[in-house]
CSV table of C-alpha atoms and ligand atoms in Angstrom, one decimal:
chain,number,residue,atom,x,y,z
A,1,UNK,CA,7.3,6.2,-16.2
A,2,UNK,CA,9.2,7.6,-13.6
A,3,UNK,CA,7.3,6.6,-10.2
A,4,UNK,CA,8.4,9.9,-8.6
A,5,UNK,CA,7.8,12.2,-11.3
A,6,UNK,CA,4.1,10.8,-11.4
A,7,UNK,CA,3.8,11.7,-7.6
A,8,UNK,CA,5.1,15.1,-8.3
A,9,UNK,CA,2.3,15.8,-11.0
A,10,UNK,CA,-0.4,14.8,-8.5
A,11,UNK,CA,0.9,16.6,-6.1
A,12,UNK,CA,1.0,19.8,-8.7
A,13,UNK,CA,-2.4,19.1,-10.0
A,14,UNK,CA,-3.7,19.2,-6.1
A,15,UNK,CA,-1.5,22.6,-5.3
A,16,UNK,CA,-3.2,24.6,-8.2
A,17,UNK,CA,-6.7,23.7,-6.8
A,18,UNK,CA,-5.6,25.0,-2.9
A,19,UNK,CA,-3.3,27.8,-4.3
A,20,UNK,CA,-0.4,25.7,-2.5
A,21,UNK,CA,2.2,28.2,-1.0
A,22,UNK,CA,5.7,28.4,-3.5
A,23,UNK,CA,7.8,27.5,-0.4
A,24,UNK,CA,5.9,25.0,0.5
A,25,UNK,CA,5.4,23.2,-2.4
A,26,UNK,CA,9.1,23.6,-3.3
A,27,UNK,CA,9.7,21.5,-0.2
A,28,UNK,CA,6.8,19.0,-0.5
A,29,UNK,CA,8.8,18.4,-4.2
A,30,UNK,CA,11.5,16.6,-2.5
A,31,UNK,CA,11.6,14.5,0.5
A,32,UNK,CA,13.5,15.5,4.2
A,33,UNK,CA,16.1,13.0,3.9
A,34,UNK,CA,17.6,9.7,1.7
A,35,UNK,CA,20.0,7.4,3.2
A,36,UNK,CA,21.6,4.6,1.2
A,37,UNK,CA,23.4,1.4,2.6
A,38,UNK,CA,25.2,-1.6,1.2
A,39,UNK,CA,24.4,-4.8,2.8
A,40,UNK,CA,27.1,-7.7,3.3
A,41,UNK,CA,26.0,-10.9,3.3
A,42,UNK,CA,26.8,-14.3,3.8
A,43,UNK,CA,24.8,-16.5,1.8
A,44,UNK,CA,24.3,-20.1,2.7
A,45,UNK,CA,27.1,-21.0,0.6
A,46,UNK,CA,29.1,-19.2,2.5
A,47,UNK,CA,29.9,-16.9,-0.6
A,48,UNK,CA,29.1,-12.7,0.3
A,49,UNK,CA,26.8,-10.8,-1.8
A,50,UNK,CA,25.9,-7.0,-1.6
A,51,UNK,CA,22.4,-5.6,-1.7
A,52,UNK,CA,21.5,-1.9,-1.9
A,53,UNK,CA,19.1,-0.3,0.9
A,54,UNK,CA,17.1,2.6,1.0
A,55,UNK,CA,15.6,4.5,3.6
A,56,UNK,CA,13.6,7.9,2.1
A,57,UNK,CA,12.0,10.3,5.2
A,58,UNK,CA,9.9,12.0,3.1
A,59,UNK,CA,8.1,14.6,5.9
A,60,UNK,CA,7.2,14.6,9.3
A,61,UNK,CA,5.0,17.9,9.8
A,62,UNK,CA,2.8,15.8,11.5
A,63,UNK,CA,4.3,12.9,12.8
A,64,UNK,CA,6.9,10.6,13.2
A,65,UNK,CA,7.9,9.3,9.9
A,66,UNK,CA,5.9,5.9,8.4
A,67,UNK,CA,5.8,3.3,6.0
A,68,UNK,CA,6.7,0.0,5.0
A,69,UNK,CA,10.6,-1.4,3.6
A,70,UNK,CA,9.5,-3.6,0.3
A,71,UNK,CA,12.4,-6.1,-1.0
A,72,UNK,CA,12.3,-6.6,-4.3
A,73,UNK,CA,14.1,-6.4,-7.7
A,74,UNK,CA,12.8,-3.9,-9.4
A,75,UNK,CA,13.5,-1.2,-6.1
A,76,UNK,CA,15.1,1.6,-7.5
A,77,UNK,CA,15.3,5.1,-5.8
A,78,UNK,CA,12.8,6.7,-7.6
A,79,UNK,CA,10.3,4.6,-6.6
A,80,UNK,CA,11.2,4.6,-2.9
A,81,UNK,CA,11.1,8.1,-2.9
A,82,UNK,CA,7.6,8.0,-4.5
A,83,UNK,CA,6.2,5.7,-2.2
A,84,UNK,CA,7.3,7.7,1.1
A,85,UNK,CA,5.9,10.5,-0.9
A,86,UNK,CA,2.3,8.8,-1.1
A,87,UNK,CA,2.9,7.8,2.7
A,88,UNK,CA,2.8,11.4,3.7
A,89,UNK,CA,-0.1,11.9,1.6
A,90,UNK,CA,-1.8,8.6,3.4
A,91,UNK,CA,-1.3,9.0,6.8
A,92,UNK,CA,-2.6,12.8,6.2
A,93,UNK,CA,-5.7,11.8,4.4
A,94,UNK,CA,-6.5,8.9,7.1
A,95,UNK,CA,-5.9,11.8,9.6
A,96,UNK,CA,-3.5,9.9,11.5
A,97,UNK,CA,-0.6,11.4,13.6
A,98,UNK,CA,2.4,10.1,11.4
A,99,UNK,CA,4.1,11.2,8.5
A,100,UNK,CA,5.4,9.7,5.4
A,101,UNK,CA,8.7,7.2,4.8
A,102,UNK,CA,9.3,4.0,3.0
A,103,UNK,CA,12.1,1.7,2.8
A,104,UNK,CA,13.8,-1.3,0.3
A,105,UNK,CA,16.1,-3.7,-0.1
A,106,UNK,CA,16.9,-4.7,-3.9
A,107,UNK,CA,16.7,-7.9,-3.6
A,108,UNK,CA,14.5,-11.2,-4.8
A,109,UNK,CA,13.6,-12.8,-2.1
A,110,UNK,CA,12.3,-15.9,-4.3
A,111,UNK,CA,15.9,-16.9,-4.7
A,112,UNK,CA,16.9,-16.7,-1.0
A,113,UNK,CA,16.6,-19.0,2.3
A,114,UNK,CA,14.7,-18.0,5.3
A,115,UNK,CA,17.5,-17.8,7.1
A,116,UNK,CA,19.3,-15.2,4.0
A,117,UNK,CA,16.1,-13.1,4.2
A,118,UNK,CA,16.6,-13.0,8.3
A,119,UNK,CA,20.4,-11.9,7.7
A,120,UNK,CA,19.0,-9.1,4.9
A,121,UNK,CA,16.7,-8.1,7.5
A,122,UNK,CA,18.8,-7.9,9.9
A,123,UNK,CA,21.4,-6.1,8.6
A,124,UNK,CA,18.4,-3.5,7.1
A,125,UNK,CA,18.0,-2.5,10.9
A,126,UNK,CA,21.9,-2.4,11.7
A,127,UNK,CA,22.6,0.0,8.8
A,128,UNK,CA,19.6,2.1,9.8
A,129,UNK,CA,19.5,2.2,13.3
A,130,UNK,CA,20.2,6.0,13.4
A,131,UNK,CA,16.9,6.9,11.8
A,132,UNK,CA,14.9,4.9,12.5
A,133,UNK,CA,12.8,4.5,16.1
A,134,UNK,CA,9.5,4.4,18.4
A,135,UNK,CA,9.3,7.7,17.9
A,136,UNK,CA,11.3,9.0,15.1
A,137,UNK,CA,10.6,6.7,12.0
A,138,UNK,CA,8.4,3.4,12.0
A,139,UNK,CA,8.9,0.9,9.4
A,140,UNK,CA,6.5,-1.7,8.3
A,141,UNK,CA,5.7,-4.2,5.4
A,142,UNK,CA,5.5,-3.8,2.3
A,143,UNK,CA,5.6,-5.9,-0.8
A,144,UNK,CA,7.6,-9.2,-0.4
A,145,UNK,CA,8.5,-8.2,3.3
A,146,UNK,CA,5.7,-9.9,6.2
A,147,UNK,CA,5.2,-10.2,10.0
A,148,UNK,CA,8.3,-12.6,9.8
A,149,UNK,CA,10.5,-9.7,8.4
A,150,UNK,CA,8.9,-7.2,11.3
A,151,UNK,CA,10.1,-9.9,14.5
A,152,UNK,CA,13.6,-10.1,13.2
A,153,UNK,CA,13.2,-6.1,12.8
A,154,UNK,CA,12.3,-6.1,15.8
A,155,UNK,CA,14.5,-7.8,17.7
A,156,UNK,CA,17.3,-6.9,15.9
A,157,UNK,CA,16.4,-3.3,16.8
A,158,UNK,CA,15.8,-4.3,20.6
A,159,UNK,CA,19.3,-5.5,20.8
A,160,UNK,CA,20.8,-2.4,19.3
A,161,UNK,CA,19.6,-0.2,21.9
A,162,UNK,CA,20.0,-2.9,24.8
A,163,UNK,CA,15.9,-3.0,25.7
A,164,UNK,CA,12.4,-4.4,24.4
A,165,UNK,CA,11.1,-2.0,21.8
A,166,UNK,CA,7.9,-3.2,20.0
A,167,UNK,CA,6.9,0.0,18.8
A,168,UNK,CA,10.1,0.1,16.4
A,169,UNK,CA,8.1,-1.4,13.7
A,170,UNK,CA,4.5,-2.2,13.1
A,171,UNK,CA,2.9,-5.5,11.3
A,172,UNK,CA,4.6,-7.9,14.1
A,173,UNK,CA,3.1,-11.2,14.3
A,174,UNK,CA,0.4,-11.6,17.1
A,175,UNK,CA,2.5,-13.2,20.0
A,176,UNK,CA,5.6,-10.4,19.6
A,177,UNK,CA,3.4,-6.9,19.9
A,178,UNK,CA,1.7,-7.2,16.6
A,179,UNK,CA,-2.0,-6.2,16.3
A,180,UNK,CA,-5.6,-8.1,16.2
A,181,UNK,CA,-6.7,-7.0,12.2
A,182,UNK,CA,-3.5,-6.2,10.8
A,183,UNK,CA,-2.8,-8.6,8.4
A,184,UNK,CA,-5.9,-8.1,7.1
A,185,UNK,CA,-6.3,-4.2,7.8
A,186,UNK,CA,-5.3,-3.1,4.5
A,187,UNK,CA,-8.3,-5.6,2.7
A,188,UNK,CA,-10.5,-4.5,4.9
A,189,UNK,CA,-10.2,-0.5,4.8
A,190,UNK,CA,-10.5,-0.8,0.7
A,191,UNK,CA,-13.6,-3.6,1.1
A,192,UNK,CA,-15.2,-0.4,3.8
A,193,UNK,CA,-14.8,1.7,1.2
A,194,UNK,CA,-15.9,-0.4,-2.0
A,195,UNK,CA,-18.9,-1.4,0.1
A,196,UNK,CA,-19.7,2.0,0.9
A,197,UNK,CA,-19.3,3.5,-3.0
A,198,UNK,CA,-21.5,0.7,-4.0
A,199,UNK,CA,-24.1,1.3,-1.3
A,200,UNK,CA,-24.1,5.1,-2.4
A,201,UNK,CA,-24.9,4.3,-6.2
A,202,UNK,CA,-27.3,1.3,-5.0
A,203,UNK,CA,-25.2,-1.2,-6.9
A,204,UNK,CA,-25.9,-5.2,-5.8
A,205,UNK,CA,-22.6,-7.0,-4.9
A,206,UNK,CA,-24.0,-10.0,-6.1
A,207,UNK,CA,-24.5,-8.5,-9.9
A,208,UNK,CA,-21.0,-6.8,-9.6
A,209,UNK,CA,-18.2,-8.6,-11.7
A,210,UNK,CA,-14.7,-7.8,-10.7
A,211,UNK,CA,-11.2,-8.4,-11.6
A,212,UNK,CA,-8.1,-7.9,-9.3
A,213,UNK,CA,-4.1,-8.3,-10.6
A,214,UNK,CA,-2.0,-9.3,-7.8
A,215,UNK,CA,-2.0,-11.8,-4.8
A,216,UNK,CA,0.1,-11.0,-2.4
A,217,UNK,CA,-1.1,-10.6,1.3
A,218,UNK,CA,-3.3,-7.4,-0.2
A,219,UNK,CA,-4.3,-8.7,-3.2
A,220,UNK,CA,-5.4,-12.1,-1.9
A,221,UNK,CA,-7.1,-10.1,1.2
A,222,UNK,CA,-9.0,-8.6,-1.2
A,223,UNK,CA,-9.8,-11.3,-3.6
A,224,UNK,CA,-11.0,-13.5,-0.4
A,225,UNK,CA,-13.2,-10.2,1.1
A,226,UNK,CA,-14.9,-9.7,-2.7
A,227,UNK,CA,-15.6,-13.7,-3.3
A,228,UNK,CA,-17.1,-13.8,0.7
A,229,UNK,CA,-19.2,-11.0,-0.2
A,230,UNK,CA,-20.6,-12.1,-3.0
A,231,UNK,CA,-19.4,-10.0,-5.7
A,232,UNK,CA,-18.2,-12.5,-8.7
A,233,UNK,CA,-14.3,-12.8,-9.2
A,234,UNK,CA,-14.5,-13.4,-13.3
A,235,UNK,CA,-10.5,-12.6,-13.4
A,236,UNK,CA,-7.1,-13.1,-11.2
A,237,UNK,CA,-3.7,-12.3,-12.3
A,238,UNK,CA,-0.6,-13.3,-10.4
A,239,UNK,CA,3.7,-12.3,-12.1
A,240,UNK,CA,3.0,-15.4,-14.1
A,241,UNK,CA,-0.3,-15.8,-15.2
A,242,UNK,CA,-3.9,-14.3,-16.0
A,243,UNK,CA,-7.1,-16.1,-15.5
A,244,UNK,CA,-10.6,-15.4,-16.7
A,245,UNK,CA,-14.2,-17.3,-16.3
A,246,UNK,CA,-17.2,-15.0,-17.2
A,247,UNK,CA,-19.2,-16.5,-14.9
A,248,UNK,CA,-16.8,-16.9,-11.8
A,249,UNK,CA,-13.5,-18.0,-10.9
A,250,UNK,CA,-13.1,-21.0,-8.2
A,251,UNK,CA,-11.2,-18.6,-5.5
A,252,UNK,CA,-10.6,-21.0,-2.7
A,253,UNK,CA,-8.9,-23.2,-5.0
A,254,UNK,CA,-6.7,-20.1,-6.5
A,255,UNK,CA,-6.0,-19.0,-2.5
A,256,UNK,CA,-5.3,-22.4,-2.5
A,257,UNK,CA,-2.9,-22.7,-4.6
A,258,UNK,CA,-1.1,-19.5,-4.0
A,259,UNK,CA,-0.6,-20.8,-0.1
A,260,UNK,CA,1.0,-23.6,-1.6
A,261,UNK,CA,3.2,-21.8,-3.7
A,262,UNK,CA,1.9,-23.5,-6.9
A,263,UNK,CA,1.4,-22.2,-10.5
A,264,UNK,CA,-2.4,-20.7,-11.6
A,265,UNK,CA,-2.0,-22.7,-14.7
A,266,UNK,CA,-3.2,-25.3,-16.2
A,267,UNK,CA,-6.6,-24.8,-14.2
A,268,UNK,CA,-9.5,-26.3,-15.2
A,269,UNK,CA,-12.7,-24.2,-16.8
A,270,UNK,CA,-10.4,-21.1,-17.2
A,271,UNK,CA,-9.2,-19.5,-19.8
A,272,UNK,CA,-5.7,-17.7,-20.0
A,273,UNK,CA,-5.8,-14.1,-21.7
A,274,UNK,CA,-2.9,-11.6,-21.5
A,275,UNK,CA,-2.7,-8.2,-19.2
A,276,UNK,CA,-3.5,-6.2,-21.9
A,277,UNK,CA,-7.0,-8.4,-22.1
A,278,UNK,CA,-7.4,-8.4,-18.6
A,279,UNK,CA,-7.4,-4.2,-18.7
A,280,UNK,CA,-9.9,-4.4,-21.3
A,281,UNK,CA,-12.2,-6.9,-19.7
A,282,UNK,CA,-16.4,-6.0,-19.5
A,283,UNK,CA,-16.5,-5.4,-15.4
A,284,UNK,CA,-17.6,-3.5,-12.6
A,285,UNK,CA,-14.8,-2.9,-10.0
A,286,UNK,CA,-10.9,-3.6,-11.4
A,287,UNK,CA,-8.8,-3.9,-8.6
A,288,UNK,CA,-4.8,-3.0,-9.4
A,289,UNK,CA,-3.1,-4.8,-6.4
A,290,UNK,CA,0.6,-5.1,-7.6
A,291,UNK,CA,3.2,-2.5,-8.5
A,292,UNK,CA,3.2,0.9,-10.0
A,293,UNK,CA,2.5,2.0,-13.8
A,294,UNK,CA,-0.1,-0.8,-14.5
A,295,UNK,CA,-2.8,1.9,-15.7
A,296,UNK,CA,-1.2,3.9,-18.5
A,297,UNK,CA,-2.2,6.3,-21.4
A,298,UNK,CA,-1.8,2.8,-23.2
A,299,UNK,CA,-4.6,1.2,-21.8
A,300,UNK,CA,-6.7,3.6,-19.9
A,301,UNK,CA,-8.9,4.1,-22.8
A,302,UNK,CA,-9.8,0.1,-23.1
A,303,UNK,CA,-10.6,0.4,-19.9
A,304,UNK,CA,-14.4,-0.5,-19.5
A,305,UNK,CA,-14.6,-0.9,-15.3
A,306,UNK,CA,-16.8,1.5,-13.4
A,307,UNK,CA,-14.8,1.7,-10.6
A,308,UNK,CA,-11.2,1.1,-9.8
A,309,UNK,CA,-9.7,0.0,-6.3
A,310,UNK,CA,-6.1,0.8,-6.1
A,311,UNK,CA,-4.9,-1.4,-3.4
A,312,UNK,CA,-1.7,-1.4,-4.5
A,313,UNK,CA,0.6,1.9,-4.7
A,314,UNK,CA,0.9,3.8,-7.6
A,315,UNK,CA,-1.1,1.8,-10.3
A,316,UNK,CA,-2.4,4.7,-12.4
A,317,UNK,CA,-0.2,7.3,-14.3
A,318,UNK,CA,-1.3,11.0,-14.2
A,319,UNK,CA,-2.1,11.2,-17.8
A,320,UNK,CA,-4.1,7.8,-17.1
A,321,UNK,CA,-6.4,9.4,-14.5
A,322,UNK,CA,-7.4,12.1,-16.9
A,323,UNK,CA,-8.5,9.9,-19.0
A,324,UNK,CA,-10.1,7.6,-16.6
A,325,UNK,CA,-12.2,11.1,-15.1
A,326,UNK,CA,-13.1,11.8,-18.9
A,327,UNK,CA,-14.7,8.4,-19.2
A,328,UNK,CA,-16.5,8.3,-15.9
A,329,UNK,CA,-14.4,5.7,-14.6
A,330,UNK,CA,-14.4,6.4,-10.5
A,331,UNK,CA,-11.0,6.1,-9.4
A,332,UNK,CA,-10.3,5.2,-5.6
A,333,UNK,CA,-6.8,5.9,-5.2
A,334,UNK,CA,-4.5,4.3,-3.5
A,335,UNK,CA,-3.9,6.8,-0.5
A,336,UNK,CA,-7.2,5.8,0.5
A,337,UNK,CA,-8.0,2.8,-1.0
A,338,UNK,CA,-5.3,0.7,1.2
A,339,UNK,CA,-4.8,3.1,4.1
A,340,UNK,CA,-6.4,0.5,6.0
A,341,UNK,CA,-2.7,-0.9,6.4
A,342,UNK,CA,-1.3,1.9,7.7
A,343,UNK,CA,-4.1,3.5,9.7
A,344,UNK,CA,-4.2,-0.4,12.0
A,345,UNK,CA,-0.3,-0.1,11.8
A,346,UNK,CA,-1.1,3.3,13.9
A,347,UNK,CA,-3.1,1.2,16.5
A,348,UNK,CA,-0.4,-1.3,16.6
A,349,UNK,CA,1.7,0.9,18.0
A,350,UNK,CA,-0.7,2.8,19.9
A,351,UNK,CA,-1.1,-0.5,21.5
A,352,UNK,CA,2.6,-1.1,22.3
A,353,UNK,CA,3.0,2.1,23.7
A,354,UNK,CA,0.4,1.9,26.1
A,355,UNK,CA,1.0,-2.1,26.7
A,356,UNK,CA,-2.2,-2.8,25.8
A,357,UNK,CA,-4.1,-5.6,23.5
A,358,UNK,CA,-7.1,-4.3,21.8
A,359,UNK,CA,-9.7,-6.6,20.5
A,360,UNK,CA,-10.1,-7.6,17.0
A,361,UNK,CA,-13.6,-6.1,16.9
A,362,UNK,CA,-12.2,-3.0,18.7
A,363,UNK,CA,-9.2,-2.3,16.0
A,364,UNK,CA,-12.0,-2.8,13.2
A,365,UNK,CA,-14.5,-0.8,14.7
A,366,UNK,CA,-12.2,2.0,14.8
A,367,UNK,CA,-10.5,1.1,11.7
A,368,UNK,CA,-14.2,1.5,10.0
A,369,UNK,CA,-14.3,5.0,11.5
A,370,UNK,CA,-11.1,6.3,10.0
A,371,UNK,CA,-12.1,4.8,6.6
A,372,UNK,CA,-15.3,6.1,6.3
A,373,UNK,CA,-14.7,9.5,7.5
A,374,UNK,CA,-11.9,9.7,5.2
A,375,UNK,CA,-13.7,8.0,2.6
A,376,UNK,CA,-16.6,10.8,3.0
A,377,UNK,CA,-14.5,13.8,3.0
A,378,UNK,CA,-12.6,12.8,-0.3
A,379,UNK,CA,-16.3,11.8,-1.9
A,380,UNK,CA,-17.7,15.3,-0.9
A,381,UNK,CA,-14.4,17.3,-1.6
A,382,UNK,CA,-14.6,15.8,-5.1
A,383,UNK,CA,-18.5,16.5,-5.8
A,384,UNK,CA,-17.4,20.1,-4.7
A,385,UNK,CA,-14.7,21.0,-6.1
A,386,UNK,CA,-15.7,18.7,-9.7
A,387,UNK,CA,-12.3,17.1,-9.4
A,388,UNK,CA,-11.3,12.8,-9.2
A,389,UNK,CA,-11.1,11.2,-5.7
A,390,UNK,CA,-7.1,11.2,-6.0
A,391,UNK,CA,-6.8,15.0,-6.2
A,392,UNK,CA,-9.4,15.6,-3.5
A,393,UNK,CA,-7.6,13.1,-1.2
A,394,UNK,CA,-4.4,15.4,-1.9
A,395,UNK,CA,-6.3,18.9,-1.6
A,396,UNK,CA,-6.8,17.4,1.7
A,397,UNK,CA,-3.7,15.7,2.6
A,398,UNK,CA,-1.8,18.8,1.5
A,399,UNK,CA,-3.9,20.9,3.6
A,400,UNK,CA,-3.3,18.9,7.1
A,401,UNK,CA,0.4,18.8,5.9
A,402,UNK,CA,0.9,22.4,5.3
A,403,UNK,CA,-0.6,23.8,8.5
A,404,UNK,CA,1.6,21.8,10.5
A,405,UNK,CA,4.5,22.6,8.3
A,406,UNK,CA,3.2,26.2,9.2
A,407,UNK,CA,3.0,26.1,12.8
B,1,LIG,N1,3.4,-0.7,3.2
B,1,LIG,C1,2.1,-0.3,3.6
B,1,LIG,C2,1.6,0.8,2.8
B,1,LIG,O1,2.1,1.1,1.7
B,1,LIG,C3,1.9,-0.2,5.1
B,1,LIG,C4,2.7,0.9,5.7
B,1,LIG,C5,2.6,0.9,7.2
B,1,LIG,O2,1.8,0.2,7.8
B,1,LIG,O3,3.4,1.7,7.8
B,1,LIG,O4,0.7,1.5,3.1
């Protein structure tokens, strides 16, 4: 499926329920502004190769634009598109002054040097200098891209317009502007959340078995936050492999091993099942932490989890959700679910512009705030309204949007 035409059916499921204006709708259905650029490259063996980049401005009713630049293979237009689209939506439904944007390289980064990556980078910045800015559009990470990728940003970005200019991009490392809590912001604002879900219901971590698919810097966040608070990790699956122990997976030896680049097979005491097993798996929370189109009319009705955490962006197809709200399954979605990102990405900046440092218990204590008020408003909305937590999030993102797009 077609990552921007599933955006476009949550946002039209969310615009019946608020009786959406046609004119605004119309332009919500297509975002402010796409620019494309080809980026030359010298390689290390000296031979030049070309990789496509994308920057989509999706709106900025209510703030500059925001959101992360993934590289990876499988970027396509479509995709960026959606993802600035769900940007808007998540900086709307954290209530934070931004709007929505995202940005990609097509590119596998598993194939390339440090030093490649830092001329991709680079070059990213050069080709989009126009648009982007402190003020006018703030990139970040995204999947495959890192605090690494943000300094040469950065700087690359400082020497365009001749002075310092941390604010350009958010998700620095610590020593060049970046922010107490960020690498772990995203983790944290789904684990506020999950906590809180499983509070309401009076659930016990401890007798909660859950499953996450993806370890990158959110999915391992997550996996670390869930093992150190007791809930039992029975299944992990990484691009390669899929790993299951019914009564509990070793995690620091899998975050282990991930750190150290190495393979999750051949582990001992697991067993290896396939995706489609994984989906179908007896648990409590299932935690989609990778790319888009994972949760599908395929196998949304195997599904046997109470509770979904989307950390990752676009796991679940419309037609997936209905089914998922038939069975009872409570979806968090992803505009909440790993807002945490974005909403410490805001403080980051906040922090650059006012040359300040906050503390790391200062950037979580507010992070907690946004996520839980948030967190409440979509729970309540939903109870009202008898609708899933992914079209309440929108019926109030789409709210906030349109009455600045009003003003
Ligand atoms: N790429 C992250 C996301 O999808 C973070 C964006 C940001 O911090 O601007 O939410």
């Amino acid at each position: 499926m077609n990552p921007f035409d599933n955006a476009l059916q949550q946002l039209t499921k969310a615009a019946a329920i608020i009786k959406l204006s046609p004119e605004i709708f119309k332009i919500l259905s297509v975002p402010d502004k796409i620019i494309t650029a080809n980026l030359a490259i010298k390689k290390d063996d000296n031979t030049l190769e070309i990789y496509e980049g994308y920057r989509v401005q999706y709106n900025n009713a209510r703030g500059p634009y925001k959101g992360g630049v993934r590289f990876h293979p499988q970027v396509d237009i479509n995709e960026v598109k959606a993802l600035a689209f769900w940007m808007s939506i998540k900086t709307a439904v954290v209530d934070i002054p931004m709007g929505g944007a995202k940005g990609g390289v097509v590119v596998d980064t598993k194939s390339l040097s440090s030093n490649e990556l830092e001329k991709i980078s680079r070059a990213w910045v050069r080709a989009f200098q126009d648009v982007i800015g402190p003020d006018k559009d703030i990139p970040a990470p995204d999947v495959y891209t890192n605090p690494q990728t943000m300094a040469w940003m950065a700087d690359e970005y400082s020497k365009v317009v001749g002075q310092k200019q941390f604010a350009v991009v958010t998700g620095k490392p610590l020593d060049m502007g970046g922010s107490q809590g960020r690498d772990q912001a995203t983790a944290s604002g789904g684990m506020m959340v999950l906590n809180d879900l499983v509070n309401k219901r009076s659930w016990e971590p401890g007798k909660m078995s859950v499953a996450i698919q993806g370890l990158g810097n959110v999915g391992g966040g997550i996996v670390k936050a869930l093992f150190e608070q007791g809930y039992k990790v029975v299944a992990v699956a990484d691009s390669k492999n899929v790993i299951y122990n019914e009564s509990g997976l070793n995690v620091p030896e899998i975050l282990e091993r991930k750190k150290n680049k190495q393979s999750l097979g051949g582990l001992l005491g697991v067993k290896e099942i396939s995706l489609e097993e994984f989906f179908a798996l007896e648990l409590d929370v299932l935690v989609p932490a990778a790319l888009e189109n994972q949760i599908t009319v395929d196998n949304a009705p195997s599904i046997k989890a109470k509770v979904i955490l989307e950390m990752g962006n676009g796991p679940t197809t419309s037609e997936a959700d209905e089914i998922l709200f038939a069975k009872g399954v409570e979806v968090i979605p992803d505009v909440l679910a790993n807002a945490g990102g974005v909403t410490v990405s805001y403080f980051e900046w906040l922090q650059n512009k006012a040359d300040q440092y906050w503390s790391e218990e200062e950037v979580n204590t507010k992070l907690k705030d946004k996520m839980i008020d948030a967190w409440q408003k979509v729970f309540d909305t939903a109870k009202e309204k008898k609708i899933d937590y992914r079209t309440a999030a929108f019926v109030l993102a789409i709210e906030r949007i349109a009455k600045a797009m009003s003003k």
